Short mmCIF file of C-alpha atoms in Angstrom, two decimals:
data_model
loop_
_atom_site.label_atom_id
_atom_site.label_comp_id
_atom_site.label_asym_id
_atom_site.label_seq_id
_atom_site.Cartn_x
_atom_site.Cartn_y
_atom_site.Cartn_z
CA MET A 1 9.16 12.36 12.89
CA ALA A 2 9.42 8.62 13.35
CA LEU A 3 6.80 6.83 11.25
CA ARG A 4 7.57 4.94 8.05
CA LEU A 5 5.34 3.36 5.45
CA VAL A 6 6.47 -0.25 5.90
CA GLN A 7 3.82 -2.47 4.34
CA VAL A 8 0.38 -2.87 2.85
CA ASN A 9 -2.18 -5.23 4.33
CA PHE A 10 -4.66 -7.22 2.22
CA LYS A 11 -7.86 -8.69 3.64
CA ALA A 12 -8.10 -12.13 2.06
CA GLY A 13 -10.41 -15.08 1.63
CA ASP A 14 -7.36 -17.35 1.59
CA ASP A 15 -4.24 -15.65 2.93
CA SER A 16 -1.93 -18.49 1.93
CA ALA A 17 -3.02 -18.64 -1.71
CA LEU A 18 -3.12 -14.87 -2.14
CA GLY A 19 0.23 -14.48 -0.41
CA ARG A 20 1.80 -17.07 -2.67
CA PHE A 21 0.46 -15.29 -5.77
CA TRP A 22 1.99 -11.98 -4.74
CA ALA A 23 5.26 -13.51 -3.56
CA ASP A 24 5.63 -15.27 -6.92
CA ALA A 25 4.61 -12.09 -8.75
CA LEU A 26 7.26 -10.01 -6.99
CA GLY A 27 9.97 -12.66 -6.67
CA TRP A 28 9.72 -12.54 -2.87
CA GLY A 29 9.59 -15.16 -0.13
CA VAL A 30 6.71 -16.05 2.17
CA ALA A 31 6.50 -16.45 5.93
CA SER A 32 3.74 -16.66 8.51
CA GLU A 33 3.35 -15.23 11.99
CA GLY A 34 0.41 -17.51 12.76
CA PRO A 35 -2.75 -19.12 11.36
CA GLY A 36 -4.63 -16.91 8.94
CA VAL A 37 -1.68 -14.61 8.25
CA THR A 38 0.83 -14.84 5.39
CA ASN A 39 3.70 -12.39 4.91
CA ALA A 40 5.37 -11.63 1.59
CA GLU A 41 8.93 -10.48 2.24
CA PRO A 42 11.65 -9.19 -0.11
CA PRO A 43 14.79 -11.32 -0.19
CA GLY A 44 17.61 -10.26 2.10
CA PHE A 45 15.45 -8.58 4.73
CA VAL A 46 13.85 -9.79 7.93
CA TRP A 47 10.79 -8.12 9.43
CA PRO A 48 10.69 -5.46 10.82
CA ASP A 49 13.68 -4.05 8.96
CA PRO A 50 12.54 -0.46 8.24
CA ARG A 51 14.62 -0.31 5.04
CA ALA A 52 12.36 -2.87 3.38
CA PHE A 53 8.73 -2.95 2.26
CA TYR A 54 6.43 -5.90 2.95
CA ILE A 55 2.89 -7.16 2.27
CA ASP A 56 0.67 -8.92 4.82
CA PHE A 57 -2.32 -11.07 3.88
CA VAL A 58 -4.91 -11.70 6.60
CA THR A 59 -7.86 -14.05 6.21
CA VAL A 60 -11.17 -12.49 7.25
CA PRO A 61 -14.59 -14.18 7.29
CA ASP A 62 -16.20 -12.10 4.56
CA PRO A 63 -13.82 -10.06 2.40
CA GLU A 64 -15.66 -7.23 0.68
CA THR A 65 -15.86 -7.03 -3.09
CA VAL A 66 -16.22 -3.26 -3.54
CA LYS A 67 -13.67 -1.12 -5.37
CA ASP A 68 -10.72 -0.36 -3.15
CA ARG A 69 -9.24 3.11 -2.73
CA VAL A 70 -5.73 1.67 -2.33
CA HIS A 71 -3.85 -0.29 -4.99
CA LEU A 72 -0.31 -1.18 -6.03
CA ASP A 73 1.55 -0.08 -9.14
CA LEU A 74 4.30 -2.43 -10.33
CA ALA A 75 7.48 -1.12 -11.95
CA THR A 76 9.06 -2.34 -15.19
CA THR A 77 12.38 -1.53 -16.82
CA SER A 78 11.46 -1.79 -20.52
CA GLU A 79 8.52 -2.46 -22.82
CA ALA A 80 9.72 -6.04 -23.15
CA HIS A 81 9.86 -6.42 -19.37
CA GLN A 82 6.34 -5.02 -19.07
CA ALA A 83 5.00 -7.52 -21.62
CA GLU A 84 6.86 -10.41 -19.98
CA LEU A 85 5.62 -9.45 -16.51
CA VAL A 86 2.00 -9.14 -17.66
CA ALA A 87 2.19 -12.56 -19.31
CA ARG A 88 3.75 -14.13 -16.21
CA LEU A 89 1.15 -12.58 -13.92
CA LYS A 90 -1.65 -13.97 -16.08
CA ASP A 91 -0.02 -17.41 -15.88
CA LEU A 92 -0.04 -17.04 -12.08
CA GLY A 93 -3.78 -16.30 -12.07
CA ALA A 94 -4.16 -12.55 -12.68
CA THR A 95 -6.91 -11.41 -15.03
CA PRO A 96 -7.40 -8.24 -17.11
CA ALA A 97 -9.48 -5.56 -15.37
CA ASP A 98 -11.43 -2.64 -16.82
CA VAL A 99 -11.75 0.26 -14.39
CA GLY A 100 -12.51 2.76 -17.12
CA GLN A 101 -8.84 3.39 -17.87
CA GLY A 102 -9.32 3.63 -21.62
CA ASP A 103 -6.28 3.57 -23.93
CA VAL A 104 -3.31 3.88 -21.55
CA PRO A 105 0.27 2.61 -21.67
CA TRP A 106 -0.05 0.67 -18.43
CA THR A 107 -1.90 -2.61 -17.94
CA VAL A 108 -4.63 -3.01 -15.33
CA LEU A 109 -5.00 -6.47 -13.81
CA ALA A 110 -6.78 -8.09 -10.88
CA ASP A 111 -5.21 -10.67 -8.58
CA PRO A 112 -6.99 -14.01 -7.94
CA GLU A 113 -9.23 -12.40 -5.28
CA GLY A 114 -10.13 -9.40 -7.43
CA ASN A 115 -7.76 -6.78 -6.03
CA VAL A 116 -6.90 -4.42 -8.88
CA PHE A 117 -3.31 -3.37 -9.57
CA CYS A 118 -1.36 -1.81 -12.44
CA VAL A 119 1.72 -2.91 -14.34
CA LEU A 120 3.29 0.35 -15.43
CA GLU A 121 5.18 1.07 -18.60
CA PRO A 122 8.86 1.86 -17.87
CA ARG A 123 9.24 5.21 -16.11
CA GLU A 124 12.56 6.70 -15.06
CA ILE A 125 11.22 7.87 -11.70
CA TYR A 126 10.62 4.26 -10.61
CA ARG A 127 13.98 2.87 -11.70
CA ASP A 128 15.15 2.18 -8.12
CA THR A 129 11.95 1.31 -6.24
CA GLY A 130 12.13 -2.44 -6.63
CA PRO A 131 9.16 -4.36 -8.04
CA ILE A 132 6.55 -2.14 -6.35
CA ALA A 133 6.66 1.34 -7.86
CA ALA A 134 3.97 2.95 -5.76
CA VAL A 135 1.21 2.54 -3.22
CA VAL A 136 -1.66 4.57 -4.65
CA VAL A 137 -4.44 6.03 -2.51
CA ASP A 138 -7.55 7.51 -4.13
CA CYS A 139 -8.86 10.64 -2.43
CA ALA A 140 -11.24 13.51 -3.03
CA ASP A 141 -8.68 16.28 -2.43
CA PRO A 142 -5.00 15.35 -2.86
CA GLN A 143 -3.75 18.79 -1.86
CA ALA A 144 -5.64 18.64 1.42
CA MET A 145 -4.54 15.08 2.05
CA VAL A 146 -0.85 15.85 1.49
CA ARG A 147 -1.03 18.20 4.45
CA PHE A 148 -1.86 15.15 6.58
CA TRP A 149 0.29 12.45 4.98
CA GLY A 150 3.24 14.76 4.36
CA GLU A 151 3.47 15.33 8.12
CA ALA A 152 2.23 11.94 9.28
CA VAL A 153 5.06 9.88 7.80
CA ASP A 154 8.75 10.41 7.12
CA VAL A 155 8.50 11.40 3.45
CA THR A 156 9.73 13.98 0.99
CA VAL A 157 7.02 15.46 -1.20
CA HIS A 158 8.20 15.41 -4.82
CA GLU A 159 5.19 16.68 -6.77
CA VAL A 160 1.86 18.33 -6.00
CA THR A 161 -0.88 19.12 -8.53
CA ASP A 162 -4.64 19.49 -8.24
CA ASP A 163 -5.06 15.82 -9.14
CA HIS A 164 -1.91 14.12 -7.96
CA VAL A 165 0.63 14.06 -5.12
CA LEU A 166 3.88 12.10 -5.25
CA MET A 167 5.97 11.45 -2.12
CA ARG A 168 8.63 9.01 -0.95
CA SER A 169 10.66 8.07 2.10
CA THR A 170 13.19 10.76 3.00
CA GLU A 171 15.85 8.07 2.60
CA GLY A 172 14.87 7.59 -1.04
CA THR A 173 14.06 3.90 -0.65
CA GLY A 174 11.04 1.71 -1.32
CA PRO A 175 7.88 2.55 -3.25
CA TYR A 176 6.36 5.99 -3.63
CA LEU A 177 3.17 6.94 -1.81
CA GLU A 178 0.83 8.56 -4.31
CA LEU A 179 -2.46 10.38 -3.79
CA HIS A 180 -4.79 10.47 -6.80
CA ARG A 181 -7.96 12.52 -7.08
CA MET A 182 -11.01 10.26 -7.33
CA PRO A 183 -14.46 11.85 -7.02
CA GLY A 184 -16.98 10.35 -4.66
CA THR A 185 -17.33 9.70 -0.97
CA ARG A 186 -16.04 6.43 0.47
CA THR A 187 -18.75 4.50 2.33
CA TRP A 188 -16.95 1.19 2.90
CA TRP A 189 -13.84 -0.20 4.59
CA ASN A 190 -10.86 -0.94 2.40
CA ARG A 191 -9.67 -4.47 1.71
CA VAL A 192 -6.21 -2.96 1.34
CA HIS A 193 -4.62 -0.51 3.78
CA VAL A 194 -1.17 0.77 4.71
CA ASP A 195 0.73 0.00 7.92
CA LEU A 196 3.09 2.47 9.57
CA LEU A 197 6.10 1.47 11.66
CA PRO A 198 7.22 3.71 14.55
CA GLN A 199 10.95 4.15 15.04
CA PRO A 200 11.58 3.15 17.75
CA ILE A 201 8.56 0.88 17.99
CA ASP A 202 8.18 1.69 21.70
CA GLY A 203 7.28 5.22 20.63
CA LYS A 204 3.94 4.10 19.16
CA GLU A 205 1.68 5.88 21.65
CA ALA A 206 3.43 9.21 21.14
CA GLU A 207 3.10 8.79 17.38
CA VAL A 208 -0.60 7.93 17.70
CA ASP A 209 -1.15 11.10 19.74
CA ARG A 210 0.69 13.11 17.08
CA LEU A 211 -1.49 11.62 14.33
CA ARG A 212 -4.64 12.53 16.24
CA ALA A 213 -3.39 16.11 16.46
CA LEU A 214 -2.89 16.08 12.67
CA GLY A 215 -6.50 15.00 12.09
CA ALA A 216 -6.48 11.19 12.25
CA THR A 217 -9.26 9.44 14.16
CA ASP A 218 -9.40 6.15 16.02
CA LEU A 219 -11.28 3.37 14.27
CA ASP A 220 -12.95 0.19 15.50
CA VAL A 221 -13.09 -2.49 12.82
CA GLY A 222 -13.52 -5.28 15.35
CA GLN A 223 -9.80 -5.64 15.98
CA GLY A 224 -10.16 -6.24 19.71
CA ASP A 225 -7.12 -6.12 22.01
CA VAL A 226 -4.16 -5.94 19.62
CA PRO A 227 -0.73 -4.31 19.78
CA TRP A 228 -1.42 -2.05 16.79
CA THR A 229 -3.71 0.97 16.62
CA VAL A 230 -6.28 1.25 13.83
CA MET A 231 -6.90 4.80 12.61
CA ALA A 232 -8.40 6.69 9.68
CA ASP A 233 -6.99 9.64 7.79
CA PRO A 234 -9.10 12.80 7.32
CA GLU A 235 -10.95 11.21 4.37
CA GLY A 236 -11.67 7.98 6.26
CA ASN A 237 -9.03 5.69 4.73
CA GLU A 238 -7.92 3.12 7.30
CA PHE A 239 -4.32 2.56 8.32
CA CYS A 240 -2.55 0.91 11.24
CA VAL A 241 0.25 2.11 13.49
CA LEU A 242 2.17 -1.02 14.42
CA GLY A 243 3.27 -1.84 17.96
CA ARG A 244 5.33 -4.43 19.74
CA ALA A 245 3.62 -7.85 19.80
#
């Protein structure tokens, strides 16, 4: 298996402004591969280093405003750190968000373009993930979806329940990939999706064929002739398999 979860991609109204917010939020740097694209990169790594995790922000003409099925959870090391991080994020432009979470120990916020994310209370499991604890994907059936994602990418599955699946790179680095049960059928495209990096990158076509055999489907979102392949998992969540530019 030679696919790694390497980044998340945000559709943006203003890639530069949104990228700067997230880079400042995470303590990362920013770069750009061209007009309309901003990259947030952790210090000490250069794309496409597979040991690191990145975020891309891409300006699109009409970003959707529906609830996304993919969001980020941010890690904290103490209650004081959680409070300090929430305050700093609000100073950067984040706002409180109510997604029906009720009385919970984590804080739900929205970035300046409305993308919801969570600042978690300190949890031992996320002590070594870096600032991003997890990439969370809502789905109707986590146990069915783990059969796809557990084989699609190079991960170790750590926990499986009826409502929740927890997995992470086999090398024990970067954020967790989490599947959470969320009733309802998705009828929109996500503003946030995950990108997968083949290793080696010249093996992309073989990996795409393998994903099709696992149940992924090809997807046309108007991407045109690009070096990456846009696909959807068995529940219709988009993702990209990256190729050589």
